[in-house]
Coordinates of C-alpha atoms in Angstrom, one line a residue:
M253 CA -20.8 -59.7 42.9
L254 CA -23.3 -60.2 40.0
A255 CA -23.4 -63.9 40.7
F256 CA -24.0 -63.6 44.5
L257 CA -26.3 -60.7 44.4
S258 CA -28.4 -61.6 41.4
P259 CA -31.2 -63.1 43.6
Y260 CA -31.6 -59.7 45.2
A261 CA -31.2 -57.2 42.4
S262 CA -31.4 -57.1 38.6
G263 CA -28.2 -57.1 36.6
P264 CA -28.5 -53.7 35.0
H265 CA -29.3 -52.0 38.3
L266 CA -26.5 -53.8 40.1
I267 CA -23.9 -52.9 37.4
S268 CA -25.0 -49.2 37.5
A269 CA -24.6 -49.2 41.3
I270 CA -21.2 -50.8 41.2
L271 CA -19.9 -48.4 38.5
L272 CA -21.4 -45.4 40.3
Y273 CA -19.6 -46.5 43.5
R274 CA -16.3 -46.7 41.7
V275 CA -16.7 -43.3 40.2
I276 CA -17.7 -41.6 43.6
Y277 CA -15.2 -43.3 45.8
Y278 CA -12.3 -43.9 43.4
F279 CA -12.3 -41.6 40.4
V280 CA -13.5 -38.4 42.0
P281 CA -10.9 -38.5 44.8
L282 CA -8.3 -39.5 42.3
F283 CA -9.2 -36.5 40.1
L284 CA -9.1 -34.1 43.1
A285 CA -5.8 -35.5 44.2
C286 CA -4.3 -35.1 40.8
A287 CA -5.6 -31.5 40.6
L288 CA -4.1 -30.7 44.0
L289 CA -0.8 -32.3 43.1
G290 CA -0.7 -30.4 39.8
A291 CA -1.3 -27.1 41.6
H292 CA 1.4 -27.9 44.1
E293 CA 3.9 -28.7 41.4
I294 CA 3.1 -25.6 39.4
L295 CA 3.6 -23.4 42.5
N296 CA 6.9 -25.0 43.2
R297 CA 8.1 -24.7 39.6
R298 CA 7.1 -21.2 38.8
A299 CA 10.6 -20.4 37.6
V300 CA 10.5 -23.2 35.0
L301 CA 7.0 -22.1 33.9
G302 CA 8.4 -18.6 33.6
R303 CA 11.0 -19.8 31.2
F304 CA 8.4 -21.6 29.3
T305 CA 6.3 -18.5 29.1
S306 CA 9.3 -16.5 27.8
V307 CA 9.8 -19.2 25.1
L308 CA 6.1 -18.8 24.1
R309 CA 6.6 -15.0 23.9
N310 CA 9.6 -15.6 21.6
L311 CA 7.4 -17.8 19.4
S312 CA 4.7 -15.2 19.3
P313 CA 5.4 -14.2 15.6
V314 CA 4.8 -17.7 14.3
I315 CA 1.9 -18.8 16.6
P316 CA -0.9 -17.4 14.3
S317 CA 0.7 -19.1 11.2
V318 CA 1.0 -22.4 13.0
F319 CA -2.6 -22.4 14.1
A320 CA -3.7 -21.2 10.6
I321 CA -2.1 -24.3 9.1
S322 CA -3.3 -26.7 11.8
T323 CA -6.9 -25.3 11.6
M324 CA -6.9 -25.9 7.9
A325 CA -5.6 -29.4 8.5
G326 CA -8.4 -30.0 11.0
G327 CA -10.9 -28.9 8.4
A328 CA -9.4 -31.3 5.9
I329 CA -9.6 -34.1 8.5
L330 CA -13.3 -33.6 9.0
L331 CA -14.0 -33.4 5.3
F332 CA -12.0 -36.5 4.5
S333 CA -13.6 -38.4 7.3
G334 CA -17.0 -37.4 6.1
A335 CA -16.2 -38.7 2.6
T336 CA -15.2 -42.2 3.8
P337 CA -17.4 -44.9 5.3
P338 CA -17.2 -45.4 9.0
A339 CA -15.6 -48.5 10.6
H340 CA -18.2 -51.3 10.7
N341 CA -17.6 -52.3 14.4
R342 CA -17.8 -48.7 15.5
I343 CA -21.0 -47.9 13.8
T344 CA -22.5 -51.2 15.2
L345 CA -21.5 -50.0 18.7
L346 CA -22.8 -46.6 18.0
Q347 CA -26.2 -48.0 16.9
G348 CA -26.9 -49.0 20.5
L349 CA -26.0 -45.6 22.0
V350 CA -27.1 -42.9 19.6
P351 CA -30.3 -42.6 17.6
L352 CA -30.0 -42.6 13.8
P353 CA -31.2 -39.0 13.2
M354 CA -28.4 -37.7 15.5
V355 CA -25.8 -39.8 13.5
E356 CA -27.1 -38.4 10.2
F357 CA -27.2 -34.8 11.4
S358 CA -23.7 -35.1 13.0
H359 CA -22.2 -36.4 9.8
F360 CA -23.7 -33.6 7.8
L361 CA -22.7 -30.9 10.4
A362 CA -19.1 -32.2 10.7
S363 CA -18.5 -31.6 7.0
L364 CA -19.8 -28.0 7.3
V365 CA -17.6 -27.4 10.3
G366 CA -14.7 -28.7 8.2
V367 CA -15.4 -26.1 5.5
L368 CA -15.6 -23.3 8.0
L369 CA -12.3 -24.3 9.5
L370 CA -10.7 -24.1 6.1
F371 CA -11.7 -20.4 5.8
L372 CA -11.0 -19.5 9.4
G373 CA -7.3 -20.4 9.0
R374 CA -6.8 -17.3 6.9
A375 CA -8.4 -15.1 9.6
L376 CA -6.3 -16.8 12.3
Q377 CA -3.2 -16.0 10.3
R378 CA -4.2 -12.3 10.5
R379 CA -4.8 -12.5 14.3
V380 CA -8.5 -11.7 14.1
D381 CA -10.1 -12.0 17.5
A382 CA -13.5 -13.3 16.3
A383 CA -11.6 -16.0 14.4
Y384 CA -10.1 -17.2 17.6
W385 CA -13.4 -17.6 19.4
L386 CA -15.2 -19.1 16.4
T387 CA -12.3 -21.6 15.8
S388 CA -12.4 -22.6 19.5
V389 CA -16.2 -23.3 19.2
L390 CA -15.8 -25.2 15.9
L391 CA -12.9 -27.3 17.2
A392 CA -15.0 -28.4 20.2
A393 CA -18.0 -29.0 18.0
G394 CA -15.9 -31.0 15.6
A395 CA -14.5 -33.2 18.3
V396 CA -18.0 -34.0 19.6
L397 CA -19.4 -34.5 16.1
S398 CA -16.6 -36.9 15.3
L399 CA -17.7 -39.1 18.1
L400 CA -21.4 -38.9 17.3
K401 CA -21.1 -39.7 13.6
G402 CA -18.9 -42.8 13.9
L403 CA -17.0 -42.9 17.2
D404 CA -13.9 -41.4 15.4
Y405 CA -12.0 -40.9 18.6
E406 CA -8.7 -40.3 16.8
E407 CA -10.2 -37.2 15.1
A408 CA -11.7 -36.1 18.4
V409 CA -8.3 -36.3 20.1
V410 CA -6.6 -34.4 17.3
L411 CA -9.2 -31.6 17.3
G412 CA -9.4 -31.6 21.1
G413 CA -5.6 -31.2 21.3
M414 CA -5.7 -28.3 18.8
L415 CA -8.3 -26.7 21.0
V416 CA -6.3 -27.2 24.2
A417 CA -3.2 -25.6 22.5
L418 CA -5.2 -22.7 21.1
I419 CA -7.0 -21.6 24.3
P420 CA -3.9 -20.2 26.1
C421 CA -2.9 -18.1 23.0
H422 CA -5.8 -15.6 23.0
R423 CA -3.4 -12.7 23.5
E424 CA -2.0 -13.4 20.0
F425 CA -5.4 -12.8 18.4
R426 CA -6.6 -9.3 19.5
R427 CA -7.4 -7.7 16.2
R428 CA -10.9 -6.3 15.9
S429 CA -11.5 -7.1 12.2
S430 CA -14.2 -8.5 10.1
L431 CA -13.8 -12.2 9.3
L432 CA -14.7 -11.5 5.6
A433 CA -12.5 -8.4 5.3
P434 CA -9.3 -10.0 4.0
R435 CA -9.1 -11.6 0.6
L436 CA -8.0 -15.2 0.5
G437 CA -5.2 -14.7 -2.0
W438 CA -4.4 -17.3 -4.7
S439 CA -2.1 -19.5 -2.5
W440 CA -4.8 -19.9 0.2
A441 CA -7.6 -20.3 -2.3
G442 CA -5.5 -22.9 -4.2
A443 CA -5.0 -24.9 -1.0
I444 CA -8.7 -24.9 -0.2
A445 CA -9.4 -26.0 -3.8
V446 CA -7.0 -28.9 -3.5
I447 CA -8.6 -30.1 -0.3
A448 CA -12.1 -29.8 -1.8
G449 CA -11.1 -31.6 -4.9
S450 CA -9.4 -34.4 -2.9
T451 CA -12.6 -34.7 -0.8
L452 CA -14.7 -35.2 -3.9
W453 CA -12.3 -37.8 -5.3
L454 CA -12.3 -39.6 -1.9
V455 CA -16.1 -39.8 -2.0
L456 CA -16.1 -41.3 -5.4
F457 CA -13.2 -43.7 -4.6
A458 CA -14.5 -44.9 -1.2
H459 CA -18.0 -45.6 -2.6
K460 CA -17.1 -46.7 -6.1
H461 CA -18.8 -50.0 -5.5
V462 CA -22.2 -48.3 -4.8
E463 CA -24.4 -47.8 -7.9
Y464 CA -25.7 -44.3 -8.0
S465 CA -29.4 -43.7 -8.0
S466 CA -31.7 -40.9 -7.0
E467 CA -33.0 -43.0 -4.1
L468 CA -29.6 -42.7 -2.4
W469 CA -30.4 -39.2 -1.3
W470 CA -33.3 -40.5 0.9
Q471 CA -31.7 -43.6 2.3
F472 CA -31.1 -43.4 6.1
A473 CA -29.6 -46.4 7.9
F474 CA -26.6 -47.0 10.2
S475 CA -25.1 -49.4 7.6
E476 CA -25.5 -46.9 4.7
G477 CA -22.4 -44.7 4.6
A478 CA -22.6 -43.7 0.9
P479 CA -25.8 -41.7 1.2
R480 CA -24.4 -39.9 4.3
S481 CA -21.2 -39.0 2.4
L482 CA -23.2 -37.8 -0.6
R483 CA -25.4 -35.5 1.4
A484 CA -22.5 -34.2 3.5
S485 CA -20.4 -33.5 0.3
V486 CA -23.2 -31.6 -1.3
G487 CA -23.8 -29.5 1.8
A488 CA -20.1 -28.8 2.2
G489 CA -19.8 -27.9 -1.5
V490 CA -22.7 -25.5 -1.3
L491 CA -21.2 -23.8 1.8
L492 CA -17.7 -23.8 0.1
A493 CA -19.1 -22.2 -3.0
G494 CA -21.0 -19.5 -1.0
L495 CA -18.0 -18.6 1.1
A496 CA -15.7 -18.6 -2.0
L497 CA -18.0 -16.3 -3.9
A498 CA -18.3 -14.0 -0.9
K499 CA -14.5 -13.7 -0.5
L500 CA -13.0 -14.1 -4.0
L501 CA -15.6 -12.3 -6.1
R502 CA -16.0 -9.3 -3.8
P503 CA -15.0 -6.2 -5.9
A504 CA -11.8 -4.4 -4.9
S505 CA -12.5 -1.4 -2.8
V506 CA -11.1 2.1 -3.7
I507 CA -9.0 3.8 -1.1
P508 CA -10.8 7.1 -0.3
D509 CA -8.9 10.3 -1.0
N510 CA -8.7 12.0 2.4
A511 CA -7.8 15.4 1.0
S512 CA -8.4 16.9 4.5
P513 CA -6.6 14.5 6.8
D514 CA -7.6 14.6 10.5
L515 CA -4.3 16.1 11.8
E516 CA -5.9 16.7 15.2
K517 CA -6.6 12.9 15.6
A518 CA -3.0 12.2 14.4
G519 CA -1.7 14.6 17.0
Q520 CA -3.1 12.4 19.8
A521 CA -0.7 9.6 18.7
L522 CA 2.1 12.0 18.0
A523 CA 2.0 13.3 21.6
L524 CA 3.0 9.8 22.7
S525 CA 5.6 9.0 20.0
D526 CA 9.3 8.7 20.6
N527 CA 10.2 9.1 16.9
T528 CA 10.6 12.5 15.3
N529 CA 10.1 11.1 11.8
A530 CA 6.4 10.6 12.8
L531 CA 6.0 14.4 12.6
L532 CA 6.1 14.1 8.8
A533 CA 2.4 13.3 9.3
L534 CA 1.9 17.1 9.7
L535 CA 3.2 17.7 6.2
G536 CA -0.2 17.2 4.7
D537 CA 0.9 15.1 1.7
K538 CA -0.1 11.7 3.1
R539 CA -3.2 9.6 3.7
F540 CA -4.0 8.1 7.1
L541 CA -5.1 4.8 8.4
F542 CA -6.1 5.2 12.1
H543 CA -6.5 2.5 14.8
D544 CA -10.1 2.0 15.8
E545 CA -9.5 2.0 19.5
H546 CA -6.1 3.4 20.5
P547 CA -4.0 6.4 19.5
G548 CA -2.1 5.3 16.4
F549 CA -2.0 5.5 12.7
V550 CA -0.1 4.6 9.5
M551 CA 0.7 7.5 7.1
Y552 CA 1.1 6.5 3.5
G553 CA 1.0 7.6 -0.1
L554 CA -0.1 6.0 -3.3
S555 CA 2.1 5.5 -6.3
G556 CA 1.3 3.1 -9.1
R557 CA 0.3 -0.2 -7.7
C558 CA 2.1 0.5 -4.4
A559 CA 0.8 1.9 -1.1
V560 CA 3.9 3.2 0.6
A561 CA 3.8 3.8 4.4
M562 CA 6.3 6.3 5.7
G563 CA 8.1 4.7 8.6
D564 CA 6.7 2.4 11.2
P565 CA 3.1 2.8 12.4
V566 CA 2.8 5.5 15.1
G567 CA 1.6 4.0 18.4
D568 CA 2.7 1.4 20.9
L569 CA 3.7 -2.1 19.9
D570 CA 0.3 -3.8 20.1
T571 CA -1.3 -0.9 18.2
A572 CA 1.4 -1.0 15.6
R573 CA 0.8 -4.8 15.1
D574 CA -2.9 -4.2 14.5
L575 CA -2.1 -1.3 12.1
V576 CA 0.3 -3.4 10.1
W577 CA -2.4 -6.0 9.5
D578 CA -5.0 -3.4 8.9
F579 CA -2.8 -1.8 6.3
R580 CA -2.2 -5.1 4.7
D581 CA -6.0 -5.8 4.6
L582 CA -6.6 -2.3 3.1
C583 CA -4.0 -3.0 0.3
D584 CA -5.5 -6.4 -0.4
R585 CA -9.0 -5.0 -0.8
A586 CA -7.7 -2.3 -3.1
G587 CA -5.4 -4.6 -5.1
L588 CA -2.2 -2.7 -4.0
M589 CA 1.2 -3.8 -2.8
P590 CA 1.9 -2.8 0.8
V591 CA 5.3 -1.2 1.4
F592 CA 6.8 0.2 4.6
Y593 CA 9.7 2.7 4.0
Q594 CA 12.5 3.3 6.6
V595 CA 11.4 0.9 9.3
R596 CA 13.4 0.1 12.4
P597 CA 15.0 -3.2 13.4
E598 CA 12.9 -3.6 16.5
T599 CA 9.7 -3.8 14.4
L600 CA 10.9 -6.1 11.6
H601 CA 9.0 -9.1 13.0
L602 CA 5.7 -7.2 12.4
Y603 CA 6.3 -7.1 8.7
A604 CA 7.6 -10.7 8.6
D605 CA 4.2 -11.7 10.1
I606 CA 2.3 -10.3 7.1
G607 CA 4.7 -12.0 4.6
L608 CA 6.7 -9.0 3.5
S609 CA 10.4 -9.3 2.6
L610 CA 13.0 -7.0 4.2
A611 CA 15.8 -5.1 2.5
K612 CA 18.2 -2.8 4.2
F613 CA 17.9 0.7 2.7
G614 CA 20.5 2.6 4.7
E615 CA 21.4 3.8 8.1
E616 CA 20.2 6.6 10.4
A617 CA 22.6 8.6 12.5
M618 CA 21.8 9.0 16.2
I619 CA 23.7 11.0 18.8
D620 CA 23.3 10.2 22.5
L621 CA 22.9 13.6 24.0
R622 CA 23.3 12.2 27.5
T623 CA 27.0 11.5 26.8
W624 CA 27.6 14.0 24.0
S625 CA 30.1 16.8 24.6
L626 CA 32.4 19.2 22.7
D627 CA 35.2 18.5 25.1
G628 CA 38.3 16.4 24.1
A629 CA 40.8 16.6 21.3
S630 CA 38.5 14.8 18.8
N631 CA 36.1 17.8 19.0
K632 CA 38.7 20.5 18.5
N633 CA 37.4 21.4 15.0
E634 CA 33.9 21.7 16.3
R635 CA 34.9 24.0 19.1
N636 CA 36.9 26.1 16.6
L637 CA 33.9 26.4 14.3
L638 CA 31.7 27.8 17.1
H639 CA 34.4 30.2 18.1
R640 CA 34.6 31.4 14.5
M641 CA 30.8 31.9 14.4
E642 CA 31.1 34.1 17.5
R643 CA 33.8 36.2 15.9
D644 CA 31.7 36.6 12.8
A645 CA 28.8 37.9 14.9
V646 CA 26.7 34.9 14.2
V647 CA 23.9 34.4 16.8
F648 CA 21.9 31.2 17.5
E649 CA 18.3 31.6 18.3
I650 CA 15.2 29.4 19.0
V651 CA 12.0 30.9 17.7
E652 CA 8.7 29.7 19.3
R653 CA 5.8 28.6 17.1
D654 CA 3.7 31.7 17.6
A655 CA 6.6 33.9 16.3
V656 CA 7.1 31.9 13.1
P657 CA 4.4 33.5 11.0
A658 CA 6.1 36.9 11.3
L659 CA 9.3 35.4 9.9
L660 CA 7.9 33.4 7.0
A661 CA 8.7 36.1 4.3
E662 CA 12.3 36.2 5.3
L663 CA 12.5 32.4 5.6
R664 CA 11.0 32.1 2.1
E665 CA 13.9 34.3 0.8
V666 CA 16.4 32.0 2.4
S667 CA 14.7 28.9 1.1
D668 CA 14.4 30.2 -2.5
E669 CA 18.1 31.3 -2.5
W670 CA 19.2 27.9 -1.3
L671 CA 17.1 26.1 -3.9
R672 CA 18.5 28.3 -6.7
A673 CA 22.1 27.7 -5.5
K674 CA 21.5 23.9 -5.4
N675 CA 19.6 23.9 -8.7
G676 CA 17.2 21.6 -6.8
R677 CA 13.5 21.2 -6.4
E678 CA 11.4 20.7 -3.3
K679 CA 11.1 17.0 -2.1
A680 CA 8.2 15.5 -0.1
F681 CA 6.9 12.5 1.7
S682 CA 10.1 11.6 3.6
L683 CA 11.3 15.2 3.7
G684 CA 9.5 18.5 4.4
Y685 CA 9.0 21.3 1.9
F686 CA 8.4 25.0 2.4
D687 CA 4.7 25.3 3.3
R688 CA 3.3 28.0 5.5
D689 CA 0.9 25.8 7.5
Y690 CA 3.5 23.1 8.0
L691 CA 6.3 25.4 9.2
C692 CA 4.1 27.2 11.6
R693 CA 3.5 23.9 13.5
F694 CA 7.2 23.8 14.8
R695 CA 9.7 25.8 16.7
H696 CA 12.6 27.0 14.5
A697 CA 16.4 27.2 15.0
L698 CA 17.9 30.3 13.4
L699 CA 21.4 31.7 12.7
R700 CA 21.4 35.5 12.5
R701 CA 24.2 37.7 11.3
N702 CA 23.9 41.3 12.1
G703 CA 20.2 40.7 12.7
R704 CA 19.6 39.0 9.3
I705 CA 18.6 35.3 9.1
V706 CA 21.4 33.4 7.2
A707 CA 20.2 29.8 8.1
F708 CA 17.2 28.1 9.6
A709 CA 15.7 24.7 10.3
N710 CA 12.4 23.7 11.7
M711 CA 12.8 21.6 14.8
F712 CA 11.3 18.1 15.2
E713 CA 10.7 17.2 18.9
S714 CA 9.2 13.8 19.7
G715 CA 6.0 13.8 21.7
D716 CA 7.5 12.1 24.7
G717 CA 10.4 14.6 24.8
T718 CA 13.2 12.1 24.1
E719 CA 14.3 12.7 20.5
L720 CA 15.3 16.0 18.8
S721 CA 15.9 16.4 15.1
V722 CA 15.4 18.9 12.2
D723 CA 13.6 18.6 8.9
L724 CA 13.7 21.6 6.5
M725 CA 17.3 23.0 6.5
R726 CA 18.1 26.1 4.4
H727 CA 20.9 28.7 4.3
R728 CA 21.8 31.8 2.2
A729 CA 24.5 31.7 -0.4
D730 CA 26.5 34.2 1.7
A731 CA 26.2 32.4 5.0
P732 CA 29.5 31.8 6.8
D733 CA 31.3 28.5 5.9
G734 CA 30.1 25.7 8.1
A735 CA 26.9 27.5 9.1
M736 CA 24.7 24.4 8.9
E737 CA 27.2 22.4 10.9
A738 CA 27.3 25.1 13.5
L739 CA 23.5 25.1 13.6
F740 CA 23.6 21.3 14.3
L741 CA 26.1 21.8 17.1
Y742 CA 24.1 24.7 18.7
L743 CA 21.0 22.5 18.6
M744 CA 22.7 19.5 20.2
K745 CA 23.9 21.7 23.0
W746 CA 20.5 23.2 23.4
G747 CA 18.8 19.7 23.3
A748 CA 21.2 18.2 25.8
H749 CA 20.5 21.1 28.2
A750 CA 16.7 20.7 27.6
G751 CA 16.7 17.0 28.6
F752 CA 16.5 15.3 25.2
V753 CA 18.0 11.8 25.1
R754 CA 19.1 11.7 21.5
F755 CA 19.6 13.8 18.4
N756 CA 18.5 12.3 15.0
L757 CA 20.8 13.4 12.2
G758 CA 18.7 11.7 9.6
M759 CA 19.3 9.0 6.9
A760 CA 22.4 8.1 4.9
P761 CA 20.7 6.2 2.1
L762 CA 22.3 2.9 0.9
S763 CA 25.1 3.1 3.5
G764 CA 26.2 0.2 5.5
I765 CA 24.9 -2.4 3.0
E766 CA 27.4 -5.3 2.4
G767 CA 27.7 -6.1 -1.3
G768 CA 29.9 -9.2 -1.4
Q769 CA 29.6 -11.9 -4.1
T770 CA 27.5 -14.0 -1.8
A771 CA 25.2 -11.1 -0.8
P772 CA 21.6 -10.9 -2.2
F773 CA 21.1 -9.1 -5.5
W774 CA 19.6 -6.0 -3.8
N775 CA 22.6 -5.7 -1.5
R776 CA 25.1 -5.9 -4.4
L777 CA 23.1 -3.4 -6.4
A778 CA 22.7 -1.0 -3.5
S779 CA 26.4 -1.2 -2.7
M780 CA 27.3 -0.5 -6.3
I781 CA 25.0 2.5 -6.5
Y782 CA 26.5 3.8 -3.2
E783 CA 30.0 3.6 -4.5
H784 CA 29.5 4.7 -8.1
G785 CA 26.3 6.7 -8.1
G786 CA 27.9 10.0 -7.0
R787 CA 26.9 11.8 -10.2
F788 CA 23.2 11.3 -9.3
Y789 CA 23.3 11.7 -5.5
N790 CA 26.2 12.2 -3.1
F791 CA 25.6 9.1 -1.0
Q792 CA 29.2 8.9 0.3
G793 CA 29.5 12.6 0.9
L794 CA 26.3 12.6 3.0
R795 CA 27.6 9.8 5.1
L796 CA 31.0 11.5 5.6
Y797 CA 29.4 14.8 6.6
K798 CA 27.3 13.1 9.3
E799 CA 30.3 11.1 10.4
K800 CA 31.9 14.3 11.8
F801 CA 29.4 14.2 14.7
H802 CA 30.5 10.7 15.7
P803 CA 27.0 9.2 15.6
R804 CA 25.7 5.7 16.3
W805 CA 24.5 4.3 13.0
E806 CA 21.2 2.4 13.1
P807 CA 20.0 0.3 10.1
R808 CA 16.7 1.2 8.4
Y809 CA 14.8 -1.2 6.1
I810 CA 12.2 -1.4 3.4
A811 CA 9.5 -4.0 3.9
S812 CA 7.8 -5.0 0.7
P813 CA 6.6 -8.0 -1.3
G814 CA 10.2 -8.3 -2.5
G815 CA 11.5 -10.3 -5.5
I816 CA 11.0 -8.9 -8.9
T817 CA 8.7 -6.2 -7.5
M818 CA 11.6 -4.4 -5.8
A819 CA 12.3 -2.2 -8.8
Q820 CA 8.6 -1.2 -8.9
V821 CA 8.7 -0.5 -5.1
L822 CA 11.8 1.7 -5.4
A823 CA 10.2 3.6 -8.4
A824 CA 7.1 4.2 -6.3
I825 CA 9.1 5.6 -3.4
A826 CA 11.2 7.8 -5.7
T827 CA 8.0 9.1 -7.3
L828 CA 6.5 10.0 -3.9
V829 CA 9.7 11.7 -2.6
N830 CA 10.3 13.6 -5.9
R831 CA 6.6 14.5 -6.1
G832 CA 6.3 13.1 -9.6
V833 CA 8.1 10.9 -12.1
T834 CA 10.1 13.8 -13.7
G835 CA 10.7 15.8 -10.6
T836 CA 8.6 18.1 -8.5
V837 CA 7.0 21.4 -8.8
M838 CA 8.2 23.9 -6.3
K839 CA 5.5 24.8 -3.7

């Protein structure tokens, strides 16, 4: 066509017309046809895509870590590419397409983008929303800059592929957190330092044949790669040093002492909770970390170098995920070890996400009130116990909250008598203690004999009305044998009639932990303490007592940094529960 039409049109105009014709009449229809075919195939294979989506949901816990590592690798690619000279044939081709200032500016900017990607990896690992958007922008910019600085299409393809993979995963990065909030940590800072050092070595190695002089800084030419690498390395180094100083040299923050916790705000989350242990928030001995947008909080205490959260975060799963990361950030800024005490199996992945180790601490006894009954031969002893209580004129009673203040003096007598008989002291943190304000927040279950209170327990009722439990349980020395067991039975009957789904009998510490020779050290130690530590705490007796009610045992765990810090973690928990190292002072 060029040969026959050359008398009628110039070569460049003719080539442009031919190429434009091909684009309009071939490539555009082909693109539209592929789009329609793709849409048709997607609609016909929705079931397959559904399975793929479920696979992605299962991979949800590892997605942030994968993108954190890949983003750091993308930053390293840009830095290494900026440190090496471009391919001669590509820079020659680029010379006819792009002006020199754009090549110089793109080379410099690409190295800065590489540094930023190194630091964004940490924020991606922590699911920060702003990191997702900034990383997406920088990956797109890095792909374009790779082409403009030296037609490095391999880098552009890699960065573009990372961007395409990242875009559909926005739901995994929903935390509203500052990009500069979390500390880097020594492992992440070490990896960045290795990449920075490798980049510097690569600059020196790739351009070792170039004799350094001050004029190099001001040489601008397509064929001069050394000056570009030198300028880009200095720019990247300055940015790297600034970000490192901002992150690594920021002083550790001090956790404020919230002596007057916002229990009203905590109550908003408690009203939606399905876990009675969350009501320990009302005890008044804990600090709170609230979610910024949704009802939810972490309640925790400080002991030594540990910040110990009592139970799982209170709130729905997405809120809990945000709170776990927020708590980790809070501990990092304050230089503390994050610990979560008595967490449930269904939330373990949240703690694995933030790098904590998991150790089984014991089991919690749960009774399904929908199927629970005192009928049958296996419950003969329980029925006999209740009949004996009736013969002894023992009466079960539920006292409403507004009637509790009038009973506090008599309840105090029962509590003090029980403590003297047990030669014990008040506990805290994971257990309630006798406190006027605390007890007045709950209904109470009482056993009266001839009008006199012989046993009582404050009732824990979950906000959603599904779980029932008790916290502070006390009885007189002259209470009938089996009074507390009878109180449990009466409460379970009452709870089943009131529509509760389950009754929480509480923890059996260190039970259900396998301690074979191949088990981890903690499992073997816990099993040994459970079997032979009766002189310090009746672990087996507590398990056997609760076994009478035929519960379903659910495992509970400690999430902590693990390793050699486990002894320190256990000491911190014991200090919080015992209200001091040497015991507690009765309140």
